[in-house]
Short mmCIF file of C-alpha atoms in Angstrom, two decimals:
data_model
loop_
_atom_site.label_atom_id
_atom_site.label_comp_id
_atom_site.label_asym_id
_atom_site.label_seq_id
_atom_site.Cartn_x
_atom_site.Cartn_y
_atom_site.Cartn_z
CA UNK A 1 -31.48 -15.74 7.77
CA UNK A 2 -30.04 -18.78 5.83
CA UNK A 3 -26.42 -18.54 4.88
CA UNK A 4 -25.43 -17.55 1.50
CA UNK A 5 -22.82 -18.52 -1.06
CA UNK A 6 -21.08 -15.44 -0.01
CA UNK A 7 -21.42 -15.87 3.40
CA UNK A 8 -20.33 -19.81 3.14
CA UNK A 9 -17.16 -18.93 1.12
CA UNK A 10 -15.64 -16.24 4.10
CA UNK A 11 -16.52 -18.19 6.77
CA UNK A 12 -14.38 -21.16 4.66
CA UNK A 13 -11.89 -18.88 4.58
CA UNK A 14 -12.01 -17.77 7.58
CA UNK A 15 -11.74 -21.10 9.14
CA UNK A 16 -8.72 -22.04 7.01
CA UNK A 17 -6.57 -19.02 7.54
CA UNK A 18 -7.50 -18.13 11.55
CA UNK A 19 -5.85 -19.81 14.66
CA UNK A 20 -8.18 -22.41 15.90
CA UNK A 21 -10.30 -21.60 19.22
CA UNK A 22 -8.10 -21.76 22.61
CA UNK A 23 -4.79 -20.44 21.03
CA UNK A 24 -5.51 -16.73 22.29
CA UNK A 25 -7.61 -14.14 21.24
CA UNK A 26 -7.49 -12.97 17.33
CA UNK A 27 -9.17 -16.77 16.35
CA UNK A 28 -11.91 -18.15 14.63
CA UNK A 29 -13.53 -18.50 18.14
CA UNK A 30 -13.56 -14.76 18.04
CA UNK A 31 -14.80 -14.77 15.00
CA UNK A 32 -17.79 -17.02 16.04
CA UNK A 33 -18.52 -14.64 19.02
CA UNK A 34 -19.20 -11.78 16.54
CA UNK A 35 -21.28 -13.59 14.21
CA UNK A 36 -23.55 -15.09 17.74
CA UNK A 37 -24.11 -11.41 18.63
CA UNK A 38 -24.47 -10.08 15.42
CA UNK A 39 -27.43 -13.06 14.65
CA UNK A 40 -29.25 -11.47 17.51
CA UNK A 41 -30.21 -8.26 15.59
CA UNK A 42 -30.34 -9.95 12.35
CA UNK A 43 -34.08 -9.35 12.01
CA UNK A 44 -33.20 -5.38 11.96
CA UNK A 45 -31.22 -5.72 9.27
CA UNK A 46 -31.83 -5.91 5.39
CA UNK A 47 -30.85 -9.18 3.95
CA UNK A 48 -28.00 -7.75 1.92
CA UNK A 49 -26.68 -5.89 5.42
CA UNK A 50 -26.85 -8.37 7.09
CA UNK A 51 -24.63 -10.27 4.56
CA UNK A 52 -22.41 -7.67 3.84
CA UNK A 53 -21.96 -7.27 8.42
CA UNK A 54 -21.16 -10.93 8.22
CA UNK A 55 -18.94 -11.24 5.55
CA UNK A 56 -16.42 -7.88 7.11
CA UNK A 57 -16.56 -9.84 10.33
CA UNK A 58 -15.30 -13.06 8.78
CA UNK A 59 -12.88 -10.95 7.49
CA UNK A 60 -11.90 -8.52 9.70
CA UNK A 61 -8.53 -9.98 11.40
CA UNK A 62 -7.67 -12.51 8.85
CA UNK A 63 -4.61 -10.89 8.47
CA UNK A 64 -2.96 -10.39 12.04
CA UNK A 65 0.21 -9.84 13.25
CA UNK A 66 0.00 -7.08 16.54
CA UNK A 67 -0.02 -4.14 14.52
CA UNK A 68 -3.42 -1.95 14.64
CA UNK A 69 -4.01 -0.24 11.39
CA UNK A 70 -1.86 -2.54 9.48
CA UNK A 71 -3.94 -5.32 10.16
CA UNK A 72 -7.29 -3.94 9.09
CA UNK A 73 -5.90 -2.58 6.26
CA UNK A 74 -4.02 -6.01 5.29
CA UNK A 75 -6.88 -7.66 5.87
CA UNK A 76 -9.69 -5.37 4.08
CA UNK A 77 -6.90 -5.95 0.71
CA UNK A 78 -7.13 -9.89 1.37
CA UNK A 79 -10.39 -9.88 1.02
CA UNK A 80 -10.35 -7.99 -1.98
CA UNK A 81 -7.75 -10.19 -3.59
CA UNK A 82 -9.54 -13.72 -2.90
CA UNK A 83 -12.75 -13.09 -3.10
CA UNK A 84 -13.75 -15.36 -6.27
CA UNK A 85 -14.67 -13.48 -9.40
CA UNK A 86 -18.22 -14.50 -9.69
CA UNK A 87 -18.89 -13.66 -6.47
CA UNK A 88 -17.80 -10.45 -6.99
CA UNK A 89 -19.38 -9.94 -10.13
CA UNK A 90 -22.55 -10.94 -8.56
CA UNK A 91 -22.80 -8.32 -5.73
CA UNK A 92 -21.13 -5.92 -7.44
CA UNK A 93 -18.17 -2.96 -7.17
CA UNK A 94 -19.77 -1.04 -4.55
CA UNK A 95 -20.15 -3.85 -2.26
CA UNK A 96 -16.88 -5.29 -2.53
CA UNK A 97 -15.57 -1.59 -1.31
CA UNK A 98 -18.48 -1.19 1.26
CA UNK A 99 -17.39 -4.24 2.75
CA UNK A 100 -14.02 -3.18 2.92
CA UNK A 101 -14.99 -0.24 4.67
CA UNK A 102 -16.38 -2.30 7.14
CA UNK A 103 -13.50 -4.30 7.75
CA UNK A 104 -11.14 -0.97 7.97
CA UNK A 105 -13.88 0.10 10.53
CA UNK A 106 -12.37 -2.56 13.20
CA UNK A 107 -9.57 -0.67 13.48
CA UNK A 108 -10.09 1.51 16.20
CA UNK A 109 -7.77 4.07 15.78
CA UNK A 110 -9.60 4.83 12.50
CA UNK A 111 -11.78 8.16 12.40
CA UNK A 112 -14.39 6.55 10.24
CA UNK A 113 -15.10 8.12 7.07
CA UNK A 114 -18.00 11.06 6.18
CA UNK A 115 -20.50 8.52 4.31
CA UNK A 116 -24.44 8.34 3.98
CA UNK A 117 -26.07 7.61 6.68
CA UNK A 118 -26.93 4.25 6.09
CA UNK A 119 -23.57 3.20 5.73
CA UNK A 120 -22.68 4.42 8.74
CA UNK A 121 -24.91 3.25 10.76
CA UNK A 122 -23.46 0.02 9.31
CA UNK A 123 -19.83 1.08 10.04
CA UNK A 124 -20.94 1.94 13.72
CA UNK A 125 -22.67 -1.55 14.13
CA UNK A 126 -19.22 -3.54 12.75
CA UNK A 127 -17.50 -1.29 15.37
CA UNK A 128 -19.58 -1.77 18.17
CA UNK A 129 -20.12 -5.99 17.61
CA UNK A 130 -16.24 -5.49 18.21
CA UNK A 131 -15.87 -3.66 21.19
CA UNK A 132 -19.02 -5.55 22.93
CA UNK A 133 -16.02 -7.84 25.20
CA UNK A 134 -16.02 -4.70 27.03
CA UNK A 135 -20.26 -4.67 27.65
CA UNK A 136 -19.43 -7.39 30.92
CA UNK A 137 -16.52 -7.87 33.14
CA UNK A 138 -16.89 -11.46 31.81
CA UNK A 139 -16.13 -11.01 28.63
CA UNK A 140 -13.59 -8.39 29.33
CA UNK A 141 -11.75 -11.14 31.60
CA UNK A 142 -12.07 -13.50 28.52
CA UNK A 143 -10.82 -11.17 26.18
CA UNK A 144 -7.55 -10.05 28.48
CA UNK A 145 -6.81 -13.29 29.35
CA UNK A 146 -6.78 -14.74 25.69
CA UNK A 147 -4.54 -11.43 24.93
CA UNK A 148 -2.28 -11.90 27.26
CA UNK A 149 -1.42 -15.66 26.43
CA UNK A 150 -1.38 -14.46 22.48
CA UNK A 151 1.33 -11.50 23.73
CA UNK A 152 3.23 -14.32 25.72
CA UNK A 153 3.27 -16.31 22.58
CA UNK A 154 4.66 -13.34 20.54
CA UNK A 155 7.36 -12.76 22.79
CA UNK A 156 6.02 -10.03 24.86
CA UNK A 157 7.04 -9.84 28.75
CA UNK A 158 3.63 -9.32 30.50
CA UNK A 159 4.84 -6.45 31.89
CA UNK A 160 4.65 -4.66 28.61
CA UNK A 161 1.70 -6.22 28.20
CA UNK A 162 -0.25 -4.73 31.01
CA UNK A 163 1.49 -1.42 30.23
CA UNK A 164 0.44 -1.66 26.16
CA UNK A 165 -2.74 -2.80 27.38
CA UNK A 166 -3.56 -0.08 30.04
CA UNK A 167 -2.71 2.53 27.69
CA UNK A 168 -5.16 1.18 25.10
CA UNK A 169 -8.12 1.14 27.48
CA UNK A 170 -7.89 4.58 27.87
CA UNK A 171 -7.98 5.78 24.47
CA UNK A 172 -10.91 3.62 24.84
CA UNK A 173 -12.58 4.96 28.02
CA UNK A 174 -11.51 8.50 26.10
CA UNK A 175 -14.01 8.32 23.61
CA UNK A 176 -16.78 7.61 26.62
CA UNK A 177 -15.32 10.76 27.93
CA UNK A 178 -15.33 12.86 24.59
CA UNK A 179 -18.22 11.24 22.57
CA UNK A 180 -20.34 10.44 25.24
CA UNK A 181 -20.27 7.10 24.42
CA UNK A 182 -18.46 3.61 23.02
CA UNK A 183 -21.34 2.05 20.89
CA UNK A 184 -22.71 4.30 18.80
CA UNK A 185 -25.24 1.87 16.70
CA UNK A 186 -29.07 2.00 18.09
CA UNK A 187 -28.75 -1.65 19.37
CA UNK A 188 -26.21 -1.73 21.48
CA UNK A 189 -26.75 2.08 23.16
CA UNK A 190 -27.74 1.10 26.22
CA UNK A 191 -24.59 -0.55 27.04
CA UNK A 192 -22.31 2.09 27.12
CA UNK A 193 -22.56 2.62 30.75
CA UNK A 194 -21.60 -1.06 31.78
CA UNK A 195 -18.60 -0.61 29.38
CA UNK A 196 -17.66 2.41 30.92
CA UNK A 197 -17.73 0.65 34.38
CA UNK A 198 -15.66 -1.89 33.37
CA UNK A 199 -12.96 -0.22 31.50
CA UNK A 200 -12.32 1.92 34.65
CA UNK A 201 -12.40 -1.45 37.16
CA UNK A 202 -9.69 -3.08 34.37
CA UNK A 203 -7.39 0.05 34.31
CA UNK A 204 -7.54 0.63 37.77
CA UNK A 205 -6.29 -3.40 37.83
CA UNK A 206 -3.52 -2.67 35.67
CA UNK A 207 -2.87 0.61 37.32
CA UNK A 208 -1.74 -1.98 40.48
#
């Protein structure tokens, strides 16, 4: 799918307010990483989902400063405030607040919301496209490592870190345990038990 004006404007955006690749983990170089694996299912997806995906991911930590919840939500109301009025105008109201949905959906404390189900199939894809550094042990190193230089940068001893991040991995390896899985969208299913692998081998390292 060609890029849009809409598309064009975030990832401007994007690119302008975002930390530039190599400076830790919430970057633009993130950014890119969603937007590579969210091209590969592109041809599953409507033209206007597809734009509305790519736009919440441009989006989605433009506003960062360590605090989950906050940040989505900060960054869901940026996009709401700069988003240029014709653009607006031209997809519409229900859009605009779809796509903020989306963004709030990266927070992953969130219980997303009771919606149709095509919308939440859309929330679940968002959610998935970014949680998939935990599909390989790769990634996952990529991911920790980049955190861990962004904590240092912020202040934080890495002994916290280890400690803060530890205790996050196993809220996330609770909702394997609970909901049977941690990607819930149709394309990225069968992943769930390489993630589930991984997040015990990484808190079993921090365990040490």
């Amino acid at each position: 799918m060609q890029d849009t004006e809409f598309m064009q404007w975030a990832y401007k955006l994007a690119m302008a307010k975002m930390p530039k690749s190599g400076t830790g983990y919430h970057t633009i170089g993130h950014v890119d990483t969603m937007l590579g694996d969210l091209k590969q299912i592109a041809n599953r997806l409507s033209e206007e989902e597809y734009e509305d995906l790519y736009v919440a991911v441009c989006m989605h930590d433009i506003v960062h400063g360590n605090l989950p919840g906050r940040d989505e939500t900060a960054s869901a109301e940026y996009f709401r405030s700069n988003i240029p009025t014709t653009l607006a105008h031209g997809i519409g109201a229900d859009r605009v607040e779809r796509i903020e949905r989306l963004i709030l959906a990266t927070d992953y404390t969130r219980t997303l919301p009771e919606l149709p189900k095509d919308e939440t199939r859309l929330l679940h894809i968002i959610r998935d496209l970014d949680r998939l550094c935990f599909s390989t042990l790769e990634r996952f190193a990529s991911a920790d490592r980049q955190l861990c230089e962004e904590a240092a940068k912020a202040g934080m001893p890495e002994e916290k870190f280890r400690k803060c991040r530890c205790e996050f991995l196993r809220k996330l390896l609770a909702c394997i345990t609970t909901e049977g899985q941690l990607y819930h969208s149709e394309y990225f299913g069968n992943l769930n038990s390489d993630a589930y692998i991984n997040l015990i081998t990484k808190i079993a390292y921090y365990d040490r």
